[in-house]
XYZ file of C-alpha atoms in Angstrom:
587
model
C 6.023 42.017 -17.647
C 2.399 42.997 -17.464
C 1.894 41.948 -21.035
C 3.428 38.559 -20.320
C 1.095 37.952 -17.380
C -1.946 38.860 -19.420
C -1.558 36.083 -21.953
C -3.949 33.340 -22.897
C -2.322 30.921 -20.452
C -3.074 33.079 -17.414
C -6.676 33.559 -18.534
C -7.181 29.828 -19.087
C -5.571 29.035 -15.719
C -7.996 31.472 -14.082
C -10.954 29.591 -15.571
C -9.624 26.182 -14.454
C -8.790 27.305 -10.918
C -12.075 29.165 -10.666
C -13.926 26.000 -11.638
C -11.967 23.893 -9.137
C -12.129 26.377 -6.275
C -15.521 28.045 -6.650
C -17.907 26.346 -9.054
C -17.291 22.694 -8.106
C -17.782 23.294 -4.335
C -21.025 25.107 -5.200
C -22.161 22.067 -7.192
C -21.196 19.825 -4.264
C -23.468 21.812 -1.934
C -26.466 20.966 -4.120
C -25.220 17.362 -4.498
C -24.210 17.590 -8.151
C -21.295 15.296 -8.994
C -17.953 17.100 -9.557
C -17.665 15.089 -12.789
C -20.814 16.707 -14.157
C -19.638 20.036 -12.769
C -16.331 20.031 -14.643
C -17.983 18.874 -17.882
C -20.657 21.574 -17.614
C -17.909 24.136 -17.056
C -16.218 22.859 -20.221
C -19.470 23.241 -22.182
C -20.029 26.748 -20.826
C -16.516 28.157 -21.304
C -15.677 26.307 -24.530
C -15.809 27.565 -28.103
C -19.396 26.334 -28.527
C -20.531 28.076 -25.316
C -19.606 31.501 -24.028
C -16.464 31.416 -26.162
C -18.645 31.989 -29.226
C -19.715 35.362 -27.782
C -16.249 36.803 -27.119
C -16.286 38.881 -30.328
C -19.478 40.657 -29.247
C -18.635 40.801 -25.530
C -14.845 41.083 -25.122
C -15.019 40.829 -21.313
C -15.977 37.150 -21.718
C -12.387 36.550 -22.835
C -11.355 36.365 -19.163
C -13.896 33.666 -18.238
C -13.597 31.398 -21.288
C -10.959 29.024 -22.663
C -9.450 30.987 -25.485
C -7.065 28.274 -26.655
C -8.603 24.797 -26.222
C -5.589 23.096 -27.808
C -3.347 24.467 -25.046
C -5.363 22.556 -22.449
C -4.703 19.173 -24.069
C -1.243 18.585 -22.486
C -2.611 19.236 -18.979
C -5.526 16.902 -19.696
C -3.064 14.204 -20.806
C -1.138 14.675 -17.551
C -4.418 14.059 -15.730
C -4.820 10.675 -17.424
C -1.152 9.845 -16.794
C -1.458 10.664 -13.079
C -4.663 8.629 -12.826
C -2.935 5.511 -14.204
C 0.097 6.312 -12.039
C -2.159 6.351 -8.962
C -3.753 3.060 -10.032
C -0.298 1.525 -10.218
C 0.458 2.814 -6.705
C -2.599 0.992 -5.362
C -1.476 -2.218 -7.054
C 1.610 -4.337 -6.668
C 3.062 -7.016 -8.900
C 1.852 -9.638 -6.441
C -1.706 -8.312 -6.496
C -1.613 -7.977 -10.293
C -0.522 -11.593 -10.537
C -3.418 -12.725 -8.360
C -5.785 -10.752 -10.627
C -4.458 -12.239 -13.867
C -7.548 -14.400 -14.459
C -9.902 -11.444 -13.984
C -7.806 -9.035 -16.059
C -6.738 -11.208 -19.002
C -9.619 -13.678 -18.825
C -12.815 -11.793 -17.996
C -11.422 -8.512 -19.326
C -10.541 -9.956 -22.731
C -13.889 -11.729 -23.057
C -15.811 -8.570 -22.162
C -13.907 -6.388 -24.632
C -14.097 -8.879 -27.507
C -17.792 -9.684 -27.020
C -18.715 -5.992 -26.895
C -16.627 -5.255 -29.999
C -18.119 -8.196 -31.936
C -21.725 -7.294 -31.125
C -21.233 -3.577 -31.795
C -19.315 -4.324 -34.995
C -22.131 -6.551 -36.243
C -24.628 -3.765 -35.569
C -22.452 -1.281 -37.493
C -22.201 -3.668 -40.452
C -25.988 -3.962 -40.501
C -26.266 -0.157 -40.663
C -24.062 -0.116 -43.783
C -20.589 0.683 -42.451
C -17.641 -0.820 -44.396
C -15.821 -3.676 -42.690
C -12.732 -1.611 -41.827
C -14.782 1.223 -40.360
C -16.999 -1.192 -38.411
C -13.958 -2.894 -36.877
C -12.292 0.401 -35.931
C -15.433 2.048 -34.507
C -16.539 -1.071 -32.610
C -13.128 -1.465 -30.956
C -13.196 2.229 -30.020
C -16.673 2.352 -28.504
C -16.189 -0.997 -26.716
C -13.698 0.829 -24.459
C -14.881 2.567 -21.278
C -13.732 5.535 -19.200
C -11.110 4.708 -16.591
C -10.833 8.404 -15.708
C -14.503 8.621 -14.750
C -15.325 5.165 -13.413
C -12.400 4.409 -11.101
C -12.737 7.589 -8.999
C -16.334 6.457 -8.391
C -15.717 2.745 -7.707
C -12.134 2.673 -6.438
C -10.146 -0.527 -6.828
C -11.504 -2.259 -3.714
C -15.019 -3.187 -2.683
C -17.642 -4.987 -4.769
C -17.855 -2.353 -7.511
C -14.105 -1.854 -7.664
C -13.389 -5.575 -7.838
C -15.870 -5.892 -10.696
C -14.875 -2.824 -12.711
C -11.132 -2.483 -12.148
C -9.887 -5.664 -13.919
C -12.036 -4.898 -16.977
C -10.835 -1.281 -17.159
C -7.211 -2.307 -16.660
C -7.404 -4.759 -19.564
C -8.970 -2.071 -21.773
C -6.159 0.361 -20.982
C -3.560 -2.304 -21.764
C -5.442 -3.283 -24.929
C -5.131 0.244 -26.317
C -1.635 -0.562 -27.592
C -2.527 -3.687 -29.643
C -5.692 -1.978 -30.919
C -3.650 0.908 -32.302
C -1.182 -1.616 -33.787
C -4.016 -3.540 -35.433
C -5.524 -0.410 -36.967
C -2.109 0.555 -38.338
C -1.736 -2.871 -39.953
C -5.257 -2.660 -41.424
C -4.417 0.728 -42.911
C -1.438 -0.709 -44.737
C 1.258 -0.109 -42.143
C 2.219 -3.766 -42.473
C 3.089 -6.329 -39.840
C 6.782 -5.448 -40.035
C 6.268 -1.995 -38.512
C 3.940 -3.412 -35.908
C 6.506 -6.076 -35.002
C 9.310 -3.534 -34.667
C 7.192 -1.340 -32.416
C 6.181 -4.316 -30.281
C 9.829 -5.400 -29.935
C 11.030 -1.891 -29.084
C 8.159 -1.414 -26.635
C 8.876 -4.731 -24.925
C 12.569 -3.890 -24.549
C 11.658 -0.472 -23.150
C 9.341 -1.984 -20.528
C 12.009 -4.536 -19.507
C 14.629 -1.780 -19.225
C 12.267 0.375 -17.136
C 11.531 -2.566 -14.864
C 15.198 -3.264 -14.240
C 16.176 0.389 -13.815
C 13.186 1.112 -11.610
C 13.974 -1.724 -9.215
C 17.543 -0.451 -8.847
C 17.065 3.325 -8.894
C 13.669 4.164 -7.357
C 14.340 3.063 -3.753
C 17.553 5.127 -3.700
C 15.872 8.124 -5.366
C 13.025 8.285 -2.856
C 15.344 7.547 0.060
C 17.353 10.649 -0.849
C 14.144 12.686 -1.206
C 12.919 11.429 2.191
C 16.190 12.400 3.899
C 15.723 16.032 2.848
C 12.273 16.050 4.572
C 11.130 18.337 1.745
C 7.602 17.652 0.414
C 8.419 19.676 -2.676
C 11.382 17.468 -3.560
C 9.326 14.338 -2.900
C 6.588 15.632 -5.208
C 9.122 16.547 -7.886
C 10.637 13.053 -7.729
C 7.218 11.392 -8.037
C 6.156 13.537 -11.000
C 9.575 13.038 -12.619
C 9.215 9.258 -12.440
C 5.622 9.229 -13.725
C 6.192 11.592 -16.651
C 9.567 10.115 -17.620
C 8.087 6.619 -17.737
C 5.178 7.874 -19.849
C 7.514 9.630 -22.302
C 9.706 6.523 -22.542
C 6.828 4.233 -23.544
C 5.424 6.897 -25.884
C 8.817 7.198 -27.602
C 8.847 3.411 -28.035
C 5.479 3.527 -29.790
C 3.402 2.395 -26.820
C 0.729 4.389 -25.010
C 1.942 6.803 -22.281
C -0.517 5.197 -19.858
C 1.496 1.958 -19.977
C 4.553 3.799 -18.671
C 2.519 5.596 -15.993
C 1.011 2.330 -14.783
C 4.412 0.611 -14.703
C 5.929 3.535 -12.763
C 3.172 3.264 -10.163
C 3.664 -0.510 -9.893
C 7.392 -0.080 -9.311
C 6.910 2.568 -6.605
C 4.243 0.353 -4.991
C 7.034 -2.141 -4.236
C 8.985 0.469 -2.222
C 8.480 1.712 1.339
C 7.493 5.186 0.091
C 4.250 4.303 -1.704
C 1.882 5.896 0.843
C 3.772 9.189 0.894
C 3.846 9.339 -2.915
C 0.138 8.491 -3.099
C -0.835 11.251 -0.661
C 1.356 13.923 -2.198
C 0.269 13.267 -5.811
C -3.487 13.023 -5.152
C -4.312 16.785 -5.235
C -2.470 17.285 -8.522
C -4.156 14.244 -10.002
C -7.584 15.648 -9.075
C -6.867 19.055 -10.603
C -5.389 17.601 -13.798
C -8.365 15.238 -14.135
C -10.611 18.264 -13.745
C -8.870 19.839 -16.734
C -9.412 16.622 -18.681
C -13.141 16.699 -17.888
C -13.317 20.357 -18.937
C -11.802 19.407 -22.315
C -14.455 16.679 -22.646
C -17.157 19.312 -22.163
C -15.472 21.583 -24.698
C -15.829 18.846 -27.323
C -19.611 19.098 -27.175
C -21.002 21.367 -29.864
C -24.434 22.304 -28.555
C -25.742 23.310 -31.984
C -24.711 20.005 -33.567
C -26.043 18.164 -30.525
C -29.453 19.821 -30.760
C -29.751 19.319 -34.494
C -28.793 15.627 -34.489
C -29.813 14.557 -31.013
C -32.210 11.725 -32.003
C -29.499 9.826 -33.901
C -26.851 10.567 -31.244
C -29.164 9.462 -28.437
C -30.109 6.254 -30.268
C -26.464 5.397 -31.027
C -25.359 6.066 -27.449
C -28.296 4.124 -25.989
C -27.492 1.130 -28.209
C -23.851 1.133 -27.096
C -24.794 1.422 -23.413
C -27.371 -1.385 -23.628
C -25.002 -3.815 -25.387
C -22.054 -3.137 -23.078
C -24.206 -3.217 -19.942
C -25.750 -6.573 -20.836
C -22.422 -8.178 -21.767
C -20.662 -6.878 -18.636
C -23.505 -7.722 -16.259
C -23.935 -11.267 -17.578
C -20.182 -11.868 -17.483
C -19.899 -10.671 -13.876
C -22.955 -12.691 -12.919
C -21.317 -15.760 -14.448
C -18.235 -14.987 -12.353
C -20.322 -15.155 -9.182
C -21.172 -11.497 -8.517
C -24.661 -10.596 -7.313
C -27.140 -9.047 -9.734
C -26.944 -5.670 -8.014
C -23.167 -5.353 -8.432
C -23.244 -6.844 -11.939
C -25.863 -4.377 -13.214
C -24.250 -1.350 -11.584
C -20.802 -2.176 -12.979
C -22.368 -2.838 -16.377
C -23.978 0.607 -16.393
C -20.759 2.249 -15.239
C -18.833 0.692 -18.126
C -21.649 1.256 -20.627
C -20.497 4.601 -22.039
C -17.413 5.001 -24.246
C -14.399 6.715 -22.649
C -11.286 8.787 -23.168
C -9.446 5.930 -24.916
C -12.325 5.842 -27.412
C -11.315 9.348 -28.515
C -7.724 8.169 -29.013
C -8.710 5.166 -31.142
C -11.155 7.223 -33.226
C -8.406 9.770 -33.914
C -6.005 7.028 -35.025
C -8.685 5.429 -37.213
C -9.499 8.762 -38.874
C -5.812 9.460 -39.581
C -5.446 5.961 -41.061
C -8.440 6.673 -43.351
C -10.327 3.686 -41.951
C -13.130 5.948 -40.722
C -14.399 9.078 -42.418
C -13.904 12.352 -40.558
C -17.684 12.802 -40.388
C -18.181 9.400 -38.726
C -15.259 10.035 -36.363
C -16.741 13.407 -35.355
C -20.160 11.788 -34.791
C -18.781 9.137 -32.458
C -16.515 11.626 -30.702
C -19.593 13.718 -29.928
C -21.459 10.600 -28.780
C -18.499 9.713 -26.560
C -18.377 13.173 -24.982
C -22.134 12.997 -24.413
C -21.796 9.523 -22.896
C -19.072 10.668 -20.515
C -21.278 13.600 -19.513
C -24.169 11.337 -18.543
C -21.984 8.684 -16.869
C -22.688 10.077 -13.352
C -26.401 9.903 -14.145
C -25.924 6.300 -15.242
C -24.210 5.720 -11.901
C -27.374 6.940 -10.236
C -29.405 4.494 -12.322
C -27.097 1.742 -11.125
C -27.656 2.750 -7.515
C -31.422 2.658 -8.074
C -31.054 -0.828 -9.547
C -29.005 -1.870 -6.513
C -31.634 -0.495 -4.154
C -34.398 -2.286 -6.050
C -32.595 -5.608 -5.898
C -31.776 -5.146 -2.216
C -35.412 -4.627 -1.218
C -35.663 -8.336 -0.626
C -33.225 -7.811 2.212
C -34.617 -4.560 3.543
C -38.183 -5.883 3.387
C -37.293 -8.361 6.127
C -37.702 -7.296 9.787
C -35.502 -4.334 10.685
C -32.412 -5.223 12.708
C -32.913 -4.088 16.307
C -29.708 -2.489 17.633
C -29.484 -2.088 21.403
C -29.028 1.459 22.717
C -25.730 0.377 24.232
C -24.448 -0.370 20.739
C -24.207 -3.354 18.395
C -21.604 -5.183 20.471
C -19.300 -6.954 18.034
C -19.456 -5.910 14.376
C -18.641 -8.558 11.766
C -17.645 -7.246 8.346
C -18.421 -9.867 5.715
C -21.049 -12.570 6.143
C -19.704 -15.375 4.004
C -18.793 -18.782 5.394
C -16.233 -17.352 7.850
C -18.408 -14.469 9.014
C -21.392 -16.754 9.520
C -19.344 -19.164 11.655
C -18.091 -16.280 13.832
C -21.704 -15.114 14.205
C -22.837 -18.603 15.240
C -20.152 -18.776 17.943
C -21.054 -15.317 19.273
C -24.714 -16.327 19.282
C -23.910 -19.530 21.151
C -22.331 -17.467 23.933
C -25.152 -14.871 24.023
C -22.952 -12.018 22.771
C -24.537 -9.112 20.927
C -23.327 -8.655 17.353
C -24.168 -7.033 14.019
C -22.960 -8.279 10.625
C -22.549 -6.235 7.432
C -22.072 -7.466 3.878
C -22.127 -5.818 0.454
C -23.656 -8.900 -1.204
C -27.452 -8.694 -1.251
C -27.804 -12.484 -1.512
C -25.679 -13.033 1.627
C -27.695 -10.434 3.522
C -30.987 -11.995 2.449
C -29.915 -15.539 3.355
C -28.507 -14.444 6.714
C -31.587 -12.521 7.765
C -33.885 -15.351 6.729
C -31.906 -17.543 9.119
C -32.449 -15.042 11.920
C -29.044 -13.314 11.989
C -28.827 -9.512 12.451
C -27.268 -8.745 9.055
C -27.392 -5.380 7.270
C -26.496 -4.382 3.733
C -23.484 -2.076 3.581
C -20.270 -1.499 1.655
C -17.433 -0.757 4.077
C -15.395 0.835 1.280
C -17.597 3.915 1.832
C -16.061 6.124 4.530
C -19.440 7.467 5.644
C -20.641 3.957 6.589
C -17.669 3.468 8.914
C -18.469 6.761 10.618
C -22.171 5.910 10.956
C -21.333 2.643 12.724
C -20.326 4.624 15.788
C -17.049 2.869 16.519
C -17.025 4.352 20.018
C -19.950 2.027 20.884
C -18.510 -1.084 19.215
C -16.897 -3.676 21.488
C -14.909 -5.409 18.737
C -14.660 -5.352 14.952
C -14.026 -8.566 13.017
C -12.877 -8.403 9.377
C -13.711 -11.686 7.615
C -13.540 -10.657 3.931
C -11.468 -12.771 1.534
C -9.830 -9.693 0.018
C -6.322 -9.035 1.402
C -5.818 -5.489 0.011
C -9.282 -4.358 1.157
C -8.755 -5.895 4.610
C -5.458 -4.032 5.087
C -6.916 -0.751 3.825
C -9.966 -1.063 6.063
C -7.836 -1.980 9.076
C -5.771 1.200 8.643
C -8.868 3.384 8.374
C -10.584 1.819 11.388
C -7.443 2.013 13.516
C -7.025 5.694 12.653
C -10.609 6.384 13.783
C -10.577 4.123 16.875
C -7.063 3.590 18.285
C -8.243 1.453 21.240
C -10.846 -0.716 19.471
C -10.324 -4.494 19.479
C -9.755 -5.261 15.796
C -9.492 -8.876 14.630
C -8.892 -9.794 10.988
C -8.888 -12.867 8.807
C -5.546 -13.264 7.035
C -4.869 -15.304 3.943
C -1.365 -16.425 4.965
C 1.433 -15.473 7.395
C 2.721 -12.702 5.117
C -0.755 -11.136 4.982
C -1.033 -11.520 8.772
C 2.210 -9.572 9.236
C 0.887 -6.835 6.936
C -2.328 -6.655 8.984
C -0.387 -6.348 12.227
C 1.543 -3.439 10.717
C -1.838 -1.898 9.782
C -2.848 -1.963 13.452
C -5.020 -5.040 14.022
C -5.154 -6.569 17.488
C -5.057 -10.110 16.157
C -4.713 -11.604 12.674
C -5.624 -15.230 12.024
C -4.017 -16.839 8.934
C -6.576 -19.240 7.499
C -4.081 -21.356 5.572
C -1.763 -21.879 8.547
C -3.997 -23.925 10.855
C -5.621 -25.889 8.046
C -2.159 -26.834 6.732
C -1.005 -27.897 10.189
C -4.156 -29.965 10.748
C -3.705 -31.651 7.362
C -0.084 -32.407 8.236
C -1.130 -33.892 11.585
C -3.795 -36.067 9.961
C -1.390 -37.368 7.302
C 1.364 -38.206 9.803
C -0.988 -39.931 12.261
C -2.686 -41.918 9.509
C 0.754 -43.007 8.283
C 1.398 -44.492 11.712
C 3.651 -41.856 13.280
C 3.202 -41.671 17.051
C 0.869 -38.925 18.273
C 3.379 -37.418 20.718
C 6.125 -36.578 18.195
C 3.520 -35.363 15.696
C 1.999 -32.900 18.192
C 5.473 -31.748 19.232
C 6.484 -31.073 15.634
C 3.213 -29.237 14.988
C 3.861 -26.992 18.000
C 7.416 -26.327 16.800
C 6.204 -25.396 13.327
C 3.503 -23.124 14.763
C 6.072 -21.426 17.009
C 8.410 -20.878 14.059
C 5.623 -19.322 11.986
C 4.577 -17.200 14.962
C 8.119 -15.872 15.305
C 8.320 -15.201 11.553
C 5.126 -13.112 11.710
C 6.392 -11.257 14.800
C 9.645 -10.322 13.060
C 7.951 -9.352 9.774
C 5.368 -7.202 11.595
C 7.953 -5.773 14.058
C 5.753 -6.773 17.007
C 6.911 -6.521 20.614
C 4.553 -9.343 21.630
C 4.005 -12.703 20.026
C 0.966 -12.960 17.726
C -1.810 -15.172 19.010
C -1.734 -18.133 16.636
C -3.027 -21.174 18.376
C -5.692 -23.794 18.078
C -8.075 -24.850 20.841
C -8.920 -28.458 20.243
C -10.135 -31.513 22.028
C -7.925 -34.498 22.656
C -7.828 -36.725 19.594
C -8.056 -40.423 20.169
C -5.860 -42.524 17.898
C -7.657 -45.131 15.861
């Protein structure tokens, strides 16, 4: 038994757990990103680091990764769980609302980056096939590194997430295309596409029927272990199913998360999977560090640095200009561009496929794999550059007079200073009520403060900003953002921190209002409801219908919608949905 416990697996597990439990917290104390920490651990304990000294110093065996290949399956599970968690944060409804950003902006960004990088590779003398394969590979970015930094909500998340999601989905057709270029033929590609499509449809149907019952049974046992086992079973089974059909495992993981997101158990699954996702991602980052050969890096660093810098510059410019065209501020556009500038984990997959298909020489594949690992290592530093760029662009706002907050507190806090937030601020100002507005858009902050409003720059997605607001001194919090998922998430977090705070939220429609009430808001105001009723009133009156019956029917419709929201939100009281208006004189 002792011999069995002393194997390579136990030694490697000791290194991983030691990194997660001891080294990473030490890095956190000196404010070094855990991403850099895990990658540095991979460099140190890998075959090009301390592992090269094991023959001379046998005791190093216990603090190095002796079998790097054995770590690959755990690293793959990390990627699978990351995409599974992304699916949990989504829903089919939210994905449908994002279709223009994902398939429109995402496709344009990927194709433009690939075209520009491919042209540069052709100029340097690469054959057409190699240029196409390498450009498609390095045009991809790192979902595993970027999304934990940006999240899926907030300005950065809304800019980065659709582009990353499209890149992950595009991995499948890219691999198909490379297979066809290598002589696999369109017939094999077509069969794989057909089989993959049928597999996804079957998973969708089975998931809708089976998953609610599966998690209901797990919930009845009140066993966290069984709940965890069910979640991991679903995620890994879905990944294996799509892999067996010829698709990428990440497609199955994402679909599994989307299906569970439609059930009542999504929050429990999300919370119980998160620690395992973090540890498995840590293993993935360690394997990235192990790919870096320090000797090769030192000998060829000028060419590697130039290649990586060129990729980052091209991708940053394309992404930033595209986001700016979409209406994002320069600060967000530049920061997201820098975040997506480096190649990612899917780059390594595509390069491996291209090398096996003989489209790219093994030497070129190894060069770009090293450049990718180096790029992923410096991604947190690029994040810091993006933050500096954001700070520089926001100086226009911070250079204005400092907002004076009364010692008694800010009064009412308005989150979001667009057209709705500004109107709320004007009404509070008209009644001499103290207030403070926050917005993550530098241009909105600048315009508001020039007009004399107390507006501050801040991204409420950051938990530390919510804590620094001092909710105990806030009279009321008003959420005016036009982002339903972010509004619900923020409402839950604020309500957990301040159970008695007056919390009022802008809702997109009655269904969103019901969701906000379930999240704990005091009042939710559906913007489409009153505007629709006012339009209906105007049409009927202008058509000659008597004012009395029109007003009566409007009140009836409002009451019906109010009752629908009350039932959907399981409220004991009726939601306050009314309109204060002057008497309208008929023409």
